[in-house]
Tab-separated table of C-alpha atoms in Angstrom:
chain	number	residue	atom	x	y	z
A	1150	MET	CA	1.107	-8.664	-12.642
A	1151	LYS	CA	-2.363	-8.073	-14.230
A	1152	LEU	CA	-1.679	-4.246	-14.426
A	1153	ASP	CA	0.855	-5.320	-17.461
A	1154	ALA	CA	-1.836	-7.375	-19.078
A	1155	ILE	CA	-4.218	-4.307	-19.201
A	1156	THR	CA	-1.892	-2.513	-21.418
A	1157	THR	CA	-1.550	-5.304	-23.826
A	1158	SER	CA	-5.105	-6.154	-24.318
A	1159	ASN	CA	-7.911	-4.806	-26.371
A	1160	ALA	CA	-10.206	-2.310	-24.420
A	1161	GLN	CA	-12.794	-4.805	-23.579
A	1162	LYS	CA	-10.541	-7.373	-22.226
A	1163	ALA	CA	-8.753	-4.568	-20.310
A	1164	ASP	CA	-11.809	-3.392	-18.578
A	1165	ARG	CA	-12.641	-6.998	-17.551
A	1166	ILE	CA	-9.040	-7.228	-16.011
A	1167	LYS	CA	-9.340	-3.931	-14.216
A	1168	GLU	CA	-12.847	-4.761	-12.936
A	1169	SER	CA	-11.483	-7.948	-11.484
A	1170	LEU	CA	-8.578	-6.118	-9.779
A	1171	LEU	CA	-10.873	-3.692	-8.164
A	1172	ASN	CA	-13.593	-6.665	-7.210
A	1173	LYS	CA	-10.663	-8.369	-5.462
A	1174	SER	CA	-9.796	-4.870	-3.603
A	1175	ARG	CA	-13.079	-4.795	-2.276
A	1176	LYS	CA	-12.973	-8.062	-0.490
A	1177	SER	CA	-11.150	-6.405	2.547
A	1178	PRO	CA	-9.067	-3.712	3.714
A	1179	VAL	CA	-6.019	-6.182	3.361
A	1180	CYS	CA	-6.778	-6.776	-0.137
A	1181	ARG	CA	-7.369	-3.205	-1.091
A	1182	GLN	CA	-3.885	-2.141	0.528
A	1183	PHE	CA	-2.036	-5.127	-1.208
A	1184	LEU	CA	-3.473	-4.065	-4.351
A	1185	ILE	CA	-2.260	-0.342	-3.780
A	1186	GLU	CA	1.045	-1.495	-2.837
A	1187	SER	CA	1.576	-3.631	-5.956
A	1188	VAL	CA	0.390	-1.016	-8.326
A	1189	VAL	CA	2.667	1.533	-6.653
A	1190	ARG	CA	5.636	-0.887	-6.558
A	1191	THR	CA	5.051	-1.325	-10.333
A	1192	MET	CA	4.760	2.526	-11.020
A	1193	ASP	CA	7.726	3.355	-8.872
A	1194	ARG	CA	10.480	3.069	-11.688
A	1195	PRO	CA	12.671	5.937	-12.817
A	1196	ARG	CA	11.311	7.972	-15.408
A	1197	SER	CA	14.107	6.950	-17.625
A	1198	VAL	CA	12.688	3.388	-17.726
A	1199	TYR	CA	9.572	4.788	-19.419
A	1200	LYS	CA	11.442	7.075	-21.928
A	1201	ASP	CA	10.495	6.167	-25.548
A	1202	LYS	CA	9.003	2.995	-24.180
A	1203	ALA	CA	4.986	3.099	-25.029
A	1204	GLU	CA	4.188	-0.128	-23.409
A	1205	ARG	CA	5.841	0.558	-20.097
A	1206	PHE	CA	4.266	4.237	-20.015
A	1207	ASN	CA	0.722	2.534	-20.697
A	1208	THR	CA	1.361	0.203	-17.557
A	1209	TRP	CA	2.123	3.432	-15.609
A	1210	ARG	CA	-1.140	5.053	-17.145
A	1211	ALA	CA	-3.282	2.042	-16.267
A	1212	GLY	CA	-1.819	1.996	-12.766
A	1213	ALA	CA	-2.854	5.646	-12.421
A	1214	GLU	CA	-6.199	4.835	-13.341
A	1215	VAL	CA	-6.660	1.845	-11.025
A	1216	LEU	CA	-5.367	4.011	-8.285
A	1217	GLY	CA	-7.910	6.781	-9.093
A	1218	TYR	CA	-10.583	4.274	-8.662
A	1219	LEU	CA	-9.258	3.054	-5.158
A	1220	LYS	CA	-9.126	6.737	-3.889
């Protein structure tokens, strides 16, 4: 998923990826719902999965940011 790429990219590239996801979500309610479900599924992991794993935590943080834009 592109969400993982946001966390491993430089800030400018991460912004382009996030904008790409948000643009696709604006195409239709179905696209928006698909993005929301994908992000939630990616974020819906036990807290222990994120413990001491900065990259996985950053994926969760990026997902929260994307969901914030979609609310």
